[in-house]
Amino acid sequence: MLQPTLQEQLFDIILNRFPRRVDAVEALCHLLHLAKDPIYRRLRGDTPLLPQELALLAQHFGISLGALIIGQAAH
């Protein structure tokens, strides 16, 4: 079985913090200054997050990218 990508892991944690997916999408739109379509493309993995987007999301949501990379992320 393939391991989830860093982007998939990050979004999984973020989405689990919201009661509804649409609420998470709205928050991501606001935070990344993007419309819904580019957010959904990132959520599906069609568009990779830019390094600065990864850093911004991790910092804003208090997620350790290092922990995700070594597989010790706590949900």
PDB file of C-alpha atoms in Angstrom:
ATOM      1  CA  MET A   1       0.000   0.000   0.000  1.00  0.00           C
ATOM      2  CA  LEU A   2       1.296   3.453  -0.911  1.00  0.00           C
ATOM      3  CA  GLN A   3       2.054   5.891   1.865  1.00  0.00           C
ATOM      4  CA  PRO A   4       0.053   9.120   1.700  1.00  0.00           C
ATOM      5  CA  THR A   5       1.952  12.112   0.393  1.00  0.00           C
ATOM      6  CA  LEU A   6       2.902  14.987   2.656  1.00  0.00           C
ATOM      7  CA  GLN A   7       0.160  17.044   1.015  1.00  0.00           C
ATOM      8  CA  GLU A   8      -2.448  14.322   1.618  1.00  0.00           C
ATOM      9  CA  GLN A   9      -1.413  13.961   5.246  1.00  0.00           C
ATOM     10  CA  LEU A  10      -1.509  17.707   5.824  1.00  0.00           C
ATOM     11  CA  PHE A  11      -4.957  18.099   4.292  1.00  0.00           C
ATOM     12  CA  ASP A  12      -6.260  15.063   6.193  1.00  0.00           C
ATOM     13  CA  ILE A  13      -5.297  16.708   9.486  1.00  0.00           C
ATOM     14  CA  ILE A  14      -6.698  20.089   8.449  1.00  0.00           C
ATOM     15  CA  LEU A  15      -9.997  18.673   7.150  1.00  0.00           C
ATOM     16  CA  ASN A  16     -10.497  16.721  10.377  1.00  0.00           C
ATOM     17  CA  ARG A  17     -10.422  19.979  12.325  1.00  0.00           C
ATOM     18  CA  PHE A  18     -13.566  21.259  10.652  1.00  0.00           C
ATOM     19  CA  PRO A  19     -17.111  19.955  11.096  1.00  0.00           C
ATOM     20  CA  ARG A  20     -17.788  20.197   7.355  1.00  0.00           C
ATOM     21  CA  ARG A  21     -15.492  20.013   4.341  1.00  0.00           C
ATOM     22  CA  VAL A  22     -17.016  23.199   2.946  1.00  0.00           C
ATOM     23  CA  ASP A  23     -15.931  25.052   6.119  1.00  0.00           C
ATOM     24  CA  ALA A  24     -12.357  23.847   5.623  1.00  0.00           C
ATOM     25  CA  VAL A  25     -12.435  24.904   1.967  1.00  0.00           C
ATOM     26  CA  GLU A  26     -13.634  28.388   2.925  1.00  0.00           C
ATOM     27  CA  ALA A  27     -10.867  28.699   5.514  1.00  0.00           C
ATOM     28  CA  LEU A  28      -8.254  27.514   3.015  1.00  0.00           C
ATOM     29  CA  CYS A  29      -9.528  29.982   0.396  1.00  0.00           C
ATOM     30  CA  HIS A  30      -9.142  32.825   2.865  1.00  0.00           C
ATOM     31  CA  LEU A  31      -5.752  31.713   4.167  1.00  0.00           C
ATOM     32  CA  LEU A  32      -4.164  30.994   0.775  1.00  0.00           C
ATOM     33  CA  HIS A  33      -5.974  33.831  -1.066  1.00  0.00           C
ATOM     34  CA  LEU A  34      -7.309  31.404  -3.663  1.00  0.00           C
ATOM     35  CA  ALA A  35     -10.721  30.664  -5.145  1.00  0.00           C
ATOM     36  CA  LYS A  36     -12.490  27.371  -4.436  1.00  0.00           C
ATOM     37  CA  ASP A  37     -11.421  25.657  -7.662  1.00  0.00           C
ATOM     38  CA  PRO A  38      -7.664  25.931  -6.963  1.00  0.00           C
ATOM     39  CA  ILE A  39      -8.276  24.748  -3.388  1.00  0.00           C
ATOM     40  CA  TYR A  40     -10.177  21.675  -4.592  1.00  0.00           C
ATOM     41  CA  ARG A  41      -7.382  20.924  -7.088  1.00  0.00           C
ATOM     42  CA  ARG A  42      -4.908  20.969  -4.220  1.00  0.00           C
ATOM     43  CA  LEU A  43      -7.174  18.818  -2.042  1.00  0.00           C
ATOM     44  CA  ARG A  44      -7.451  16.215  -4.834  1.00  0.00           C
ATOM     45  CA  GLY A  45      -3.706  16.322  -5.405  1.00  0.00           C
ATOM     46  CA  ASP A  46      -4.090  17.581  -8.975  1.00  0.00           C
ATOM     47  CA  THR A  47      -2.021  20.660  -8.066  1.00  0.00           C
ATOM     48  CA  PRO A  48       0.861  20.363  -5.615  1.00  0.00           C
ATOM     49  CA  LEU A  49       1.111  22.848  -2.800  1.00  0.00           C
ATOM     50  CA  LEU A  50       3.898  25.367  -3.233  1.00  0.00           C
ATOM     51  CA  PRO A  51       6.555  25.254  -0.492  1.00  0.00           C
ATOM     52  CA  GLN A  52       5.344  28.569   0.929  1.00  0.00           C
ATOM     53  CA  GLU A  53       1.753  27.231   0.999  1.00  0.00           C
ATOM     54  CA  LEU A  54       2.915  24.120   2.878  1.00  0.00           C
ATOM     55  CA  ALA A  55       4.752  26.277   5.395  1.00  0.00           C
ATOM     56  CA  LEU A  56       1.826  28.682   5.833  1.00  0.00           C
ATOM     57  CA  LEU A  57      -0.695  25.882   6.388  1.00  0.00           C
ATOM     58  CA  ALA A  58       1.563  24.040   8.816  1.00  0.00           C
ATOM     59  CA  GLN A  59       2.249  27.181  10.793  1.00  0.00           C
ATOM     60  CA  HIS A  60      -1.364  28.374  10.836  1.00  0.00           C
ATOM     61  CA  PHE A  61      -2.753  25.003  11.944  1.00  0.00           C
ATOM     62  CA  GLY A  62       0.155  24.139  14.252  1.00  0.00           C
ATOM     63  CA  ILE A  63       1.206  21.038  12.329  1.00  0.00           C
ATOM     64  CA  SER A  64       4.786  19.781  12.385  1.00  0.00           C
ATOM     65  CA  LEU A  65       5.907  19.013   8.846  1.00  0.00           C
ATOM     66  CA  GLY A  66       8.901  17.192  10.294  1.00  0.00           C
ATOM     67  CA  ALA A  67       6.614  14.877  12.241  1.00  0.00           C
ATOM     68  CA  LEU A  68       4.595  14.188   9.095  1.00  0.00           C
ATOM     69  CA  ILE A  69       7.725  13.424   7.126  1.00  0.00           C
ATOM     70  CA  ILE A  70       9.004  10.901   9.666  1.00  0.00           C
ATOM     71  CA  GLY A  71       5.540   9.459  10.247  1.00  0.00           C
ATOM     72  CA  GLN A  72       4.901  10.603  13.800  1.00  0.00           C
ATOM     73  CA  ALA A  73       1.997  12.943  13.149  1.00  0.00           C
ATOM     74  CA  ALA A  74      -0.671  13.079  15.787  1.00  0.00           C
ATOM     75  CA  HIS A  75      -4.204  13.779  14.643  1.00  0.00           C
TER      76      HIS A  75
END
